[in-house]
XYZ file of N, CA and C in Angstrom:
372
model
N -16.456 -7.611 30.667
C -15.706 -8.663 30.142
C -14.274 -8.151 29.770
N -14.191 -6.949 29.195
C -12.852 -6.433 28.852
C -12.030 -6.120 30.038
N -12.623 -5.808 31.190
C -11.877 -5.443 32.351
C -11.096 -6.684 32.849
N -11.593 -7.889 32.624
C -10.873 -9.073 33.074
C -9.777 -9.488 32.169
N -9.641 -8.906 31.016
C -8.555 -9.256 30.073
C -7.215 -8.717 30.508
N -6.226 -9.389 30.144
C -4.852 -8.993 30.474
C -4.483 -7.821 29.529
N -3.532 -6.988 29.969
C -3.122 -5.855 29.101
C -2.604 -6.297 27.679
N -2.043 -7.484 27.652
C -1.559 -7.909 26.260
C -2.744 -8.241 25.349
N -3.789 -8.888 25.917
C -4.963 -9.117 25.075
C -5.632 -7.891 24.670
N -5.732 -6.890 25.558
C -6.347 -5.594 25.179
C -5.545 -4.911 24.177
N -4.222 -4.950 24.319
C -3.335 -4.321 23.270
C -3.515 -4.998 21.911
N -3.658 -6.320 21.870
C -3.874 -7.003 20.631
C -5.092 -6.630 19.976
N -6.175 -6.554 20.773
C -7.565 -6.179 20.200
C -7.512 -4.730 19.699
N -6.995 -3.843 20.541
C -7.001 -2.426 20.155
C -6.075 -2.167 19.009
N -4.887 -2.721 18.995
C -3.981 -2.437 17.908
C -4.546 -3.037 16.567
N -5.098 -4.187 16.568
C -5.602 -4.756 15.302
C -6.883 -3.988 14.843
N -7.703 -3.630 15.804
C -8.935 -2.856 15.472
C -8.465 -1.502 14.831
N -7.512 -0.843 15.424
C -7.163 0.459 14.884
C -6.492 0.301 13.530
N -5.706 -0.758 13.313
C -5.094 -0.962 12.034
C -6.125 -1.299 10.966
N -7.160 -2.083 11.314
C -8.282 -2.409 10.368
C -9.056 -1.147 10.043
N -9.310 -0.329 11.051
C -10.051 0.831 10.812
C -9.275 1.796 9.851
N -7.972 1.955 10.114
C -7.213 2.776 9.312
C -7.117 2.237 7.793
N -7.125 0.949 7.712
C -7.141 0.316 6.333
C -8.494 0.558 5.642
N -9.590 0.458 6.328
C -10.898 0.748 5.719
C -10.968 2.182 5.286
N -10.483 3.083 6.150
C -10.600 4.542 5.861
C -9.717 4.857 4.665
N -8.458 4.272 4.652
C -7.524 4.718 3.557
C -7.881 3.949 2.209
N -8.607 2.932 2.217
C -8.850 2.247 0.915
C -10.301 2.522 0.398
N -11.141 3.100 1.236
C -12.547 3.281 0.880
C -12.813 4.647 0.246
N -13.868 4.753 -0.446
C -14.308 5.994 -0.951
C -15.561 6.423 -0.203
N -15.508 7.509 0.480
C -16.585 7.886 1.432
C -17.571 8.803 0.744
N -18.655 8.201 0.235
C -19.627 8.958 -0.589
C -20.777 9.339 0.231
N -21.068 8.660 1.347
C -22.218 9.152 2.113
C -22.580 7.981 3.111
N -23.878 8.001 3.489
C -24.334 7.050 4.552
C -24.232 5.660 4.080
N -24.481 5.363 2.871
C -24.370 3.975 2.314
C -23.044 3.355 2.562
N -21.991 4.181 2.425
C -20.599 3.661 2.646
C -20.414 3.383 4.117
N -20.896 4.091 4.949
C -20.811 3.878 6.387
C -21.630 2.604 6.760
N -22.810 2.417 6.254
C -23.610 1.302 6.567
C -22.899 0.007 6.047
N -22.074 0.085 5.050
C -21.305 -1.018 4.626
C -19.994 -1.198 5.393
N -19.385 -0.135 5.787
C -18.074 -0.150 6.446
C -18.128 -0.682 7.866
N -19.192 -0.388 8.608
C -19.269 -0.805 10.016
C -19.378 -2.313 10.086
N -20.251 -2.963 9.447
C -20.276 -4.467 9.513
C -18.943 -5.078 8.967
N -18.409 -4.464 7.912
C -17.130 -4.982 7.381
C -16.006 -4.884 8.427
N -15.987 -3.799 9.156
C -15.010 -3.635 10.194
C -15.079 -4.771 11.294
N -16.330 -5.039 11.707
C -16.487 -6.051 12.729
C -16.216 -7.455 12.133
N -16.455 -7.673 10.878
C -16.101 -8.921 10.202
C -14.581 -9.057 10.146
N -13.865 -8.049 9.905
C -12.438 -7.990 9.778
C -11.748 -8.369 11.091
N -12.297 -7.791 12.200
C -11.591 -7.984 13.479
C -12.124 -9.266 14.217
N -13.163 -9.896 13.737
C -13.760 -11.067 14.392
C -12.732 -12.169 14.746
N -11.923 -12.633 13.828
C -11.035 -13.831 14.174
C -10.014 -13.426 15.229
N -9.378 -12.305 15.096
C -8.327 -11.962 16.067
C -8.944 -11.619 17.422
N -10.087 -10.846 17.469
C -10.661 -10.583 18.735
C -11.204 -11.799 19.330
N -11.743 -12.745 18.614
C -12.249 -14.013 19.189
C -11.146 -14.776 19.859
N -9.953 -14.856 19.201
C -8.874 -15.565 19.916
C -8.365 -14.798 21.115
N -8.321 -13.503 20.966
C -7.763 -12.697 22.144
C -8.741 -12.716 23.322
N -10.087 -12.918 23.127
C -11.016 -13.011 24.150
C -11.013 -14.423 24.791
N -10.403 -15.417 24.216
C -10.350 -16.780 24.765
C -9.346 -16.890 25.857
N -9.423 -16.012 26.843
C -8.496 -16.017 27.944
C -8.391 -17.294 28.724
N -9.556 -17.993 28.948
C -9.431 -19.265 29.701
C -8.634 -20.315 29.083
N -8.340 -20.210 27.775
C -7.530 -21.187 27.063
C -6.037 -21.017 27.220
N -5.571 -19.921 27.889
C -4.199 -19.737 28.141
C -3.505 -18.742 27.143
N -2.235 -18.640 27.355
C -1.400 -17.638 26.593
C -1.265 -18.066 25.105
N -1.476 -19.317 24.807
C -1.407 -19.809 23.446
C -2.366 -19.042 22.526
N -3.545 -18.720 23.025
C -4.450 -17.987 22.175
C -4.122 -16.539 21.991
N -3.434 -15.933 22.992
C -2.979 -14.547 22.877
C -1.883 -14.503 21.795
N -0.938 -15.443 21.896
C 0.226 -15.480 20.945
C -0.357 -15.797 19.494
N -1.327 -16.705 19.435
C -1.922 -17.047 18.174
C -2.652 -15.857 17.614
N -3.399 -15.054 18.467
C -4.126 -13.875 17.949
C -3.103 -12.896 17.387
N -1.934 -12.646 18.083
C -0.979 -11.726 17.593
C -0.412 -12.110 16.252
N -0.074 -13.438 16.157
C 0.552 -13.961 14.912
C -0.478 -13.818 13.758
N -1.690 -14.284 14.007
C -2.715 -14.242 12.969
C -3.044 -12.812 12.607
N -3.074 -11.947 13.605
C -3.348 -10.500 13.304
C -2.256 -9.874 12.495
N -0.988 -10.101 12.853
C 0.076 -9.507 12.111
C 0.172 -10.060 10.700
N -0.066 -11.352 10.524
C -0.103 -11.982 9.236
C -1.306 -11.383 8.375
N -2.422 -11.212 8.969
C -3.515 -10.618 8.302
C -3.230 -9.181 7.888
N -2.592 -8.359 8.700
C -2.248 -6.968 8.337
C -1.258 -6.948 7.235
N -0.274 -7.878 7.271
C 0.645 -7.992 6.127
C -0.057 -8.288 4.812
N -0.981 -9.260 4.868
C -1.672 -9.585 3.666
C -2.581 -8.562 3.129
N -3.228 -7.783 4.082
C -4.059 -6.616 3.622
C -3.176 -5.636 3.034
N -2.017 -5.358 3.625
C -1.097 -4.313 3.100
C -0.681 -4.783 1.705
N -0.269 -6.012 1.520
C 0.203 -6.491 0.288
C -0.924 -6.413 -0.778
N -2.079 -6.711 -0.360
C -3.213 -6.697 -1.334
C -3.554 -5.296 -1.787
N -3.524 -4.331 -0.888
C -3.998 -3.008 -1.243
C -2.895 -2.070 -1.635
N -1.686 -2.271 -1.083
C -0.519 -1.266 -1.324
C 0.713 -1.920 -1.900
N 0.645 -3.256 -2.020
C 1.845 -3.977 -2.554
C 1.921 -3.996 -4.009
N 2.892 -4.776 -4.541
C 3.067 -4.756 -5.956
C 1.988 -5.535 -6.776
N 1.265 -6.401 -6.113
C 0.284 -7.173 -6.910
C -1.152 -6.531 -6.775
N -1.293 -5.301 -7.108
C -2.600 -4.677 -7.118
C -3.500 -5.329 -8.228
N -4.741 -5.470 -7.864
C -5.624 -6.130 -8.785
C -7.076 -5.478 -8.606
N -7.805 -5.310 -9.620
C -9.158 -4.764 -9.484
C -10.070 -5.499 -8.450
N -9.817 -6.768 -8.218
C -10.604 -7.537 -7.278
C -9.934 -7.626 -5.925
N -9.091 -6.645 -5.610
C -8.431 -6.690 -4.279
C -9.402 -6.548 -3.123
N -10.515 -5.924 -3.306
C -11.420 -5.716 -2.223
C -12.085 -7.052 -1.710
N -11.988 -8.120 -2.499
C -12.475 -9.433 -2.119
C -11.697 -9.835 -0.837
N -10.483 -9.352 -0.615
C -9.688 -9.732 0.552
C -10.468 -9.311 1.886
N -11.221 -8.250 1.864
C -12.026 -7.838 2.983
C -12.939 -9.037 3.446
N -13.453 -9.732 2.495
C -14.413 -10.798 2.803
C -13.725 -12.130 3.043
N -12.715 -12.478 2.265
C -12.087 -13.783 2.274
C -10.968 -13.924 3.350
N -10.271 -12.941 3.585
C -9.180 -13.086 4.529
C -9.606 -13.418 5.948
N -10.704 -12.748 6.452
C -11.195 -13.255 7.861
C -11.601 -14.747 7.903
N -12.095 -15.270 6.761
C -12.434 -16.716 6.746
C -11.150 -17.552 6.890
N -10.116 -17.157 6.218
C -8.824 -17.855 6.378
C -8.288 -17.652 7.755
N -8.457 -16.511 8.311
C -7.962 -16.278 9.684
C -8.731 -17.180 10.714
N -9.992 -17.343 10.464
C -10.782 -18.175 11.315
C -10.293 -19.652 11.210
N -9.964 -20.046 10.017
C -9.456 -21.421 9.740
C -8.076 -21.542 10.440
N -7.281 -20.529 10.362
C -6.024 -20.530 11.032
C -6.181 -20.589 12.519
N -7.282 -20.092 13.052
C -7.495 -20.077 14.517
C -7.820 -21.464 15.114
N -8.276 -22.343 14.287
C -8.629 -23.656 14.724
C -7.420 -24.412 15.282
N -6.265 -24.465 14.556
C -5.133 -25.176 15.213
C -4.638 -24.517 16.523
N -4.762 -23.218 16.565
C -4.368 -22.528 17.836
C -5.296 -22.919 18.939
N -6.589 -22.989 18.692
C -7.521 -23.411 19.781
C -7.320 -24.911 20.159
N -7.089 -25.754 19.154
C -6.815 -27.187 19.442
C -5.501 -27.302 20.246
N -4.555 -26.554 19.872
C -3.195 -26.627 20.666
C -3.460 -26.151 22.109
N -4.297 -25.051 22.296
C -4.538 -24.633 23.640
C -5.315 -25.655 24.425
N -6.285 -26.287 23.817
C -7.019 -27.310 24.466
C -6.136 -28.537 24.862
N -5.239 -28.894 23.979
C -4.272 -29.994 24.272
C -3.385 -29.561 25.398
N -2.896 -28.353 25.402
C -2.059 -27.946 26.504
C -2.764 -27.950 27.859
N -4.022 -27.537 27.800
C -4.822 -27.629 29.044
C -4.968 -29.023 29.524
N -5.241 -29.981 28.581
C -5.522 -31.375 28.944
C -4.124 -32.015 29.476
N -3.009 -31.603 28.923
C -1.748 -32.119 29.390
C -1.428 -31.542 30.791
N -1.735 -30.242 30.918
C -1.528 -29.617 32.214
C -2.466 -30.238 33.376
N -3.622 -30.641 33.015
C -4.524 -31.278 33.977
C -4.054 -32.703 34.295
N -3.419 -33.353 33.337
C -2.914 -34.704 33.542
C -1.692 -34.728 34.470
N -0.982 -33.670 34.553
C 0.184 -33.595 35.359
C -0.043 -33.278 36.883
N -1.265 -32.915 37.127
C -1.594 -32.499 38.530
C -1.908 -33.742 39.318
């Protein structure tokens, strides 16, 4: 499946995954196997919204652009949460909540892509 992806979509997935991995490693405390068992599912949860949009290649370039914008916005919010001026003891909640917001932000992107496809089919 990844072989059929454009280089742009591969770069979006790889860049976001590496940034999320670096974020987990830099903000976590690595005490043992229990931490790893928590970090692996967390990593996949974090990359799910951006990867899902980037894999939606049949919907056109709108989803690739949306994945890049949502990914960069997410990285900014993660950075601001963990390294910015508004540090809070509950900052780790961002790991759980931010992907939900990213999924919600993906919905207008998918709707716009579907509308663009429908308009494109109407012109033929």
